[in-house]
mmCIF file of C-alpha atoms in Angstrom:
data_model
loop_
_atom_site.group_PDB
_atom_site.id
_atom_site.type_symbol
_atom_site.label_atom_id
_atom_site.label_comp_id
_atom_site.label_asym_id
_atom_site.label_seq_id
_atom_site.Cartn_x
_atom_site.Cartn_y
_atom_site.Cartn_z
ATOM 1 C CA UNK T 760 -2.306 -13.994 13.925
ATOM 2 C CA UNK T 761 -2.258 -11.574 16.692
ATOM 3 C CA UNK T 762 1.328 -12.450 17.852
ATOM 4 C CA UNK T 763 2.114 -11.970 14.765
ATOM 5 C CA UNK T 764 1.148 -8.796 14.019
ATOM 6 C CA UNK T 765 1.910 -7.362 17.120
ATOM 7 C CA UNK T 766 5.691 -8.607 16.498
ATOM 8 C CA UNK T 767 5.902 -7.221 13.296
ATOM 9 C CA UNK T 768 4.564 -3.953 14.183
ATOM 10 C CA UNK T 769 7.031 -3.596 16.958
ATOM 11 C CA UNK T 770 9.934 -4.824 14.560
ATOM 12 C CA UNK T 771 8.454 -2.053 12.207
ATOM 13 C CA UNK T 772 8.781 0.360 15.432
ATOM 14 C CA UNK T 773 12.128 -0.023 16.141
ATOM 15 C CA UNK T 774 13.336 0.541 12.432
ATOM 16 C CA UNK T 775 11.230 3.311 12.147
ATOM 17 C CA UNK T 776 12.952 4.893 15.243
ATOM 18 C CA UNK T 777 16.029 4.966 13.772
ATOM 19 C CA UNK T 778 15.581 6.773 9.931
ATOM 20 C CA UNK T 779 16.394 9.551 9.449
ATOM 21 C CA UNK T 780 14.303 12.668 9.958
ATOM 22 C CA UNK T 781 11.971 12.866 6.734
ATOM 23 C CA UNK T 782 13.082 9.419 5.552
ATOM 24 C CA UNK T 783 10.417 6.806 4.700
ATOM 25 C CA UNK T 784 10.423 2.641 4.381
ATOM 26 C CA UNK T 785 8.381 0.539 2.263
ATOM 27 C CA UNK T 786 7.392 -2.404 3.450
ATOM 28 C CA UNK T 787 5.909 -4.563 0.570
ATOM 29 C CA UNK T 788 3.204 -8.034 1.463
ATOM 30 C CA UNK T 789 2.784 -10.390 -1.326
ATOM 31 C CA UNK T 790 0.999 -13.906 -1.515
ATOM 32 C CA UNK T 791 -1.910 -15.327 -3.503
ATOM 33 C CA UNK T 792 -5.256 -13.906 -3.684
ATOM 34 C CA UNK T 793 -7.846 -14.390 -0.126
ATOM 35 C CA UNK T 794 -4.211 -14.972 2.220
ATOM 36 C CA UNK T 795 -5.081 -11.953 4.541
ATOM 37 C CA UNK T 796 -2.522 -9.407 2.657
ATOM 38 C CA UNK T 797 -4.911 -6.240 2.830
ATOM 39 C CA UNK T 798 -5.932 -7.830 6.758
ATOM 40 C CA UNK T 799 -2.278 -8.064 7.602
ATOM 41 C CA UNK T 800 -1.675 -4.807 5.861
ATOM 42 C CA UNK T 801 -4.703 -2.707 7.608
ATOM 43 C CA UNK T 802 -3.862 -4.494 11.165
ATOM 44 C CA UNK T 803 -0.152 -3.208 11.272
ATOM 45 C CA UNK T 804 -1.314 0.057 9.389
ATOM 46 C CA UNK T 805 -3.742 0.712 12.601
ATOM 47 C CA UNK T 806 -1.787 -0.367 15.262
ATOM 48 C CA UNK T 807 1.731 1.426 14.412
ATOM 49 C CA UNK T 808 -1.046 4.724 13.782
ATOM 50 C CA UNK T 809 -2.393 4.180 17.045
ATOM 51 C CA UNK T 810 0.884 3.401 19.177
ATOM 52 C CA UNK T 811 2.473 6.533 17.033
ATOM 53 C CA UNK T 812 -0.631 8.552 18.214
ATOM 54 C CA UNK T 813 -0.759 8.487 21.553
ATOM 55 C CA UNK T 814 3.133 9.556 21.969
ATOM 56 C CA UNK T 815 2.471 12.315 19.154
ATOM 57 C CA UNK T 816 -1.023 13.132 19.403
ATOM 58 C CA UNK T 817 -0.805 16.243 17.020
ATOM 59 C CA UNK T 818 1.407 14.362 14.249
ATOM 60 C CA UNK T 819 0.253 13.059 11.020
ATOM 61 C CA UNK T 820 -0.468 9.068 10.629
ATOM 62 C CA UNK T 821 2.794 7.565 10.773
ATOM 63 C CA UNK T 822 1.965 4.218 8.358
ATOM 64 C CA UNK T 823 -0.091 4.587 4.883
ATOM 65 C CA UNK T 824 -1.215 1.418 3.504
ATOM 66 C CA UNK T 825 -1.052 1.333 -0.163
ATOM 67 C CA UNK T 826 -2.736 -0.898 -2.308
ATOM 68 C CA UNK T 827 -2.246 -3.420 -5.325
ATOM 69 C CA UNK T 828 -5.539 -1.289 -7.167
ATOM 70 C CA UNK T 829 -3.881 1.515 -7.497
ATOM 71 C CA UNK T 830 -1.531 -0.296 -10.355
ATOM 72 C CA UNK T 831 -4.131 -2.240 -12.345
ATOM 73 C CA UNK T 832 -3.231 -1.899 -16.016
ATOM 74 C CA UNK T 833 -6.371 0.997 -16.982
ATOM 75 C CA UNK T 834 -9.258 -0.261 -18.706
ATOM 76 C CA UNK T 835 -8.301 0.715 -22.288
ATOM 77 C CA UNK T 836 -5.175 -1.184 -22.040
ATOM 78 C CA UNK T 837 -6.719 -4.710 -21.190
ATOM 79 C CA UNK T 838 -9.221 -3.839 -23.964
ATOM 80 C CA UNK T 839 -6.214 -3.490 -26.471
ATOM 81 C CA UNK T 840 -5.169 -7.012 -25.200
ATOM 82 C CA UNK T 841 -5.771 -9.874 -27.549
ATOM 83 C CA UNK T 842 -7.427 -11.245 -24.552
ATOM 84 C CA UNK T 843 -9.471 -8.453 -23.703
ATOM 85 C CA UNK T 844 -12.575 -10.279 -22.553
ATOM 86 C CA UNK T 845 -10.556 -12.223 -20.276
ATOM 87 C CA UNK T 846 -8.279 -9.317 -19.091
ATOM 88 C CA UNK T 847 -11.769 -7.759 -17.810
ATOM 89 C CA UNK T 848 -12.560 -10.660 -16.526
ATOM 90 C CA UNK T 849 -9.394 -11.671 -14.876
ATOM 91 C CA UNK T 850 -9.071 -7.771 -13.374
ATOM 92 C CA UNK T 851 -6.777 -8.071 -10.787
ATOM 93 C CA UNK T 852 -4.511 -11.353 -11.327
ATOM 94 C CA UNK T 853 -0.970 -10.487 -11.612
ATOM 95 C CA UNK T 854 -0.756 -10.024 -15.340
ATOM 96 C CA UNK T 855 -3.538 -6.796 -15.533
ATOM 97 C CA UNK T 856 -1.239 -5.071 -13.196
ATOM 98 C CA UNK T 857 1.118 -1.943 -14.513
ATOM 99 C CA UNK T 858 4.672 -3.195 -13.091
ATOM 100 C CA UNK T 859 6.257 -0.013 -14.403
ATOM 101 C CA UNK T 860 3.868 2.030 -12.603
ATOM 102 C CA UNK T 861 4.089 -0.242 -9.094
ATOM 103 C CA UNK T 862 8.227 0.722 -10.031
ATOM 104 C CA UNK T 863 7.835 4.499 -10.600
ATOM 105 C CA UNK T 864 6.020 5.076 -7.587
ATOM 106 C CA UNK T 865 8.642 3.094 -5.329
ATOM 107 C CA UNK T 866 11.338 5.163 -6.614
ATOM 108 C CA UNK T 867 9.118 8.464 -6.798
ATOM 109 C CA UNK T 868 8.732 7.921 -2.973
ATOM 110 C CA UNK T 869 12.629 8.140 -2.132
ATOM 111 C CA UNK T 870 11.661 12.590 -2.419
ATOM 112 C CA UNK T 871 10.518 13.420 0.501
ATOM 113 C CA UNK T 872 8.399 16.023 -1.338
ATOM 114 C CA UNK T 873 6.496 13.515 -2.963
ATOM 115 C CA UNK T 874 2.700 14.037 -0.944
ATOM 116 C CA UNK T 875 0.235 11.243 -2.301
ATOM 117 C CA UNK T 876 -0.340 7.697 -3.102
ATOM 118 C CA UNK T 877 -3.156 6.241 -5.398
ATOM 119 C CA UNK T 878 -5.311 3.800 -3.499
ATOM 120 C CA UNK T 879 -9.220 3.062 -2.921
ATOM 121 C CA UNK T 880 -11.426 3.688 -0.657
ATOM 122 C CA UNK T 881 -12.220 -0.108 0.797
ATOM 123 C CA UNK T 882 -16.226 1.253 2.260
ATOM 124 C CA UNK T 883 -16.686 2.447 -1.284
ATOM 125 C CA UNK T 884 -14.187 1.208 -4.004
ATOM 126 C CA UNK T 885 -14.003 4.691 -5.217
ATOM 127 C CA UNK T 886 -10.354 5.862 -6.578
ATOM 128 C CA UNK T 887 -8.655 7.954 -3.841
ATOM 129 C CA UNK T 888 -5.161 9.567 -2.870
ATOM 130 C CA UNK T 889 -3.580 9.271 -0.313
ATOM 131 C CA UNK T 890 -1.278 11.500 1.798
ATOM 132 C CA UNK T 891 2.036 10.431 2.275
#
């Protein structure tokens, strides 16, 4: 897995190199649940933040990674499912996720204004935002 990553972060370099100043790219990792998404995501997340660091030691992180949680459908809504016990249940499997909220956030990041992502903490599970 190492070549791996270490080939997509330096893809991921070189496109970054050439946006524009205050431009952003989303880069998006799907598969099933267990594949090594979040892994994959917090690998290339840490090693594009590290390479960026030590060429611009006084610059913010260059890569946030942003996950799934932030999007599950809330709690009241998979309680007004007709499935509701399974919904809780099932937290997390593709249908107790908000699509239109996955899809305003995407487009909400093409303003360069726009300064935070939800997320969670990993060490803790507690909601969080991030900076963008």
């Amino acid at each position: 897995m190492e070549e791996q990553i270490t080939r997509l972060v330096d893809k991921l370099k070189n496109k970054v190199s050439e946006l524009q100043p205050g431009s952003r790219y989303l880069v998006a990792i799907s598969g099933i649940p267990g594949s090594g998404k979040t892994t994959l995501a917090l690998a290339i997340t840490a090693r594009l933040n590290a390479s960026h660091a030590a060429s611009n030691p006084s610059s913010p992180l260059l890569a946030v990674y942003v996950p799934m949680d932030g999007f599950h459908l809330t709690r009241a809504q998979l309680s007004a499912m007709p499935n509701a016990a399974e919904a809780h249940h099932r937290r997390g499997a593709p249908w107790t996720f908000d699509p239109q909220k996955l899809l305003d956030f995407v487009r909400a990041m093409k303003d360069p204004a726009r300064g935070t992502a939800p997320g969670r903490r990993l060490t803790t599970r507690s909601k969080t935002r991030w900076r963008m």
